[in-house]
Structure formats: C-alpha cells, structure tokens
Short mmCIF file of C-alpha atoms in Angstrom, two decimals:
data_model
loop_
_atom_site.label_atom_id
_atom_site.label_comp_id
_atom_site.label_asym_id
_atom_site.label_seq_id
_atom_site.Cartn_x
_atom_site.Cartn_y
_atom_site.Cartn_z
CA LYS G 1 127.50 -156.20 -44.46
CA GLU G 2 124.18 -156.35 -45.26
CA ALA G 3 122.30 -156.59 -41.91
CA ALA G 4 124.22 -153.53 -40.38
CA LEU G 5 122.84 -151.50 -44.09
CA TYR G 6 119.19 -152.21 -42.75
CA VAL G 7 119.91 -151.63 -39.00
CA LEU G 8 121.37 -147.87 -40.31
CA SER G 9 117.94 -147.96 -42.72
CA GLN G 10 115.60 -148.70 -39.94
CA MET G 11 117.88 -145.39 -37.98
CA LEU G 12 116.91 -143.34 -40.53
CA SER G 13 113.15 -144.18 -41.54
CA ASP G 14 112.72 -142.90 -37.84
CA PHE G 15 114.55 -140.42 -37.81
CA GLN G 16 112.79 -139.49 -41.38
CA ASP G 17 108.99 -140.37 -39.44
CA THR G 18 110.13 -138.36 -36.79
CA GLU G 19 111.41 -135.30 -38.75
CA LYS G 20 114.44 -134.99 -37.66
CA GLN G 21 118.24 -134.91 -38.91
CA ILE G 22 121.87 -136.72 -39.02
CA SER G 23 124.67 -135.23 -38.33
CA PRO G 24 126.75 -133.69 -40.81
CA GLU G 25 130.01 -135.64 -38.95
CA ALA G 26 127.41 -138.65 -38.62
CA ALA G 27 126.08 -138.72 -42.45
CA SER G 28 129.78 -138.66 -44.29
CA GLY G 29 130.76 -140.83 -42.18
CA PHE G 30 128.74 -143.66 -43.90
CA VAL G 31 129.63 -142.65 -46.65
CA ASP G 32 132.91 -145.19 -48.06
CA PHE G 33 130.49 -147.71 -45.88
CA THR G 34 127.57 -146.56 -48.45
CA HIS G 35 129.85 -146.10 -51.53
CA TYR G 36 131.60 -149.53 -51.08
CA ALA G 37 127.91 -151.33 -50.51
CA MET G 38 127.14 -149.43 -53.93
CA ARG G 39 129.49 -152.20 -55.84
CA GLN G 40 129.23 -154.32 -54.14
CA PRO G 41 128.02 -157.30 -56.64
CA ASP G 42 125.53 -159.33 -54.29
CA ALA G 43 122.36 -157.44 -56.07
CA PHE G 44 121.08 -157.53 -52.47
CA LEU G 45 124.13 -155.98 -50.33
CA ARG G 46 123.83 -153.34 -53.59
CA ALA G 47 120.22 -152.25 -53.09
CA ARG G 48 120.57 -152.06 -49.74
CA GLY G 49 123.55 -149.32 -50.43
CA TYR G 50 121.31 -147.35 -52.74
CA LEU G 51 118.03 -147.28 -50.27
CA ILE G 52 121.15 -146.15 -47.33
CA ALA G 53 122.34 -143.70 -50.01
CA GLY G 54 118.82 -141.65 -50.47
CA SER G 55 117.97 -141.90 -47.19
CA LEU G 56 121.44 -140.17 -45.85
CA THR G 57 120.43 -138.08 -48.06
CA ARG G 58 117.11 -137.07 -47.37
CA THR G 59 118.36 -137.06 -43.54
CA SER G 60 120.93 -135.13 -43.67
CA GLY G 61 120.16 -132.19 -44.54
CA ASP G 62 122.33 -129.99 -46.94
CA ALA G 63 125.31 -131.94 -45.07
CA LEU G 64 125.87 -134.38 -48.53
CA GLN G 65 124.76 -132.26 -51.36
CA GLN G 66 127.90 -132.26 -52.52
CA TYR G 67 127.22 -136.63 -53.22
CA ALA G 68 123.82 -136.43 -54.22
CA ALA G 69 124.05 -135.88 -57.71
CA SER G 70 126.72 -138.75 -57.47
CA PHE G 71 124.69 -140.75 -55.89
CA LEU G 72 121.62 -140.73 -58.24
CA GLU G 73 123.64 -141.15 -60.88
CA ALA G 74 124.72 -144.59 -59.69
CA SER G 75 120.68 -145.29 -58.66
CA LEU G 76 119.61 -143.58 -62.56
CA GLN G 77 123.37 -145.86 -63.80
CA ALA G 78 121.73 -149.80 -61.88
CA ILE G 79 118.58 -149.46 -63.06
CA SER G 80 119.24 -148.94 -67.24
#
C-alpha cells in the first residue's frame, strides 16, 4: 500500500514539475484510498496519505476543492 502511494506521489510530483493537471476523474478516484491511508495505524502509511492529499489537491485544479478543507483539517490534527 505504501509502495503504491509512493509511486502515485512520484507521478503527482512529475505533474507538478511540468505544471500539468490530472483529470478530475483521476483525482476523484484516489480520494477514498487517500482517506483510507490517512486513517491507518502505521505512521509511514498515514504520512504518505497526508502527502498524497496535498499533492492531489494541487494537481487537480478545482476538482477536489470540496475535499481540500477536510484534508487540511486532518493534517493539522495529525500535527497537534
């Protein structure tokens, strides 16, 4: 699971480097897996989920704006 998130992270990073966006359909398809990862007891898997949440929000344009606040809130709760 963590390896799949790592590959997704690298792909999203490439999109960011080339200033391209992923399709809304593709971005929406990763939301459930991202939420799943963010709720796991394994710290590394959870951390990878938070990283993916940020990258997905940045590379999807406005497609995931409805999730942006919940992703941010979950990240802030994890810090405190």
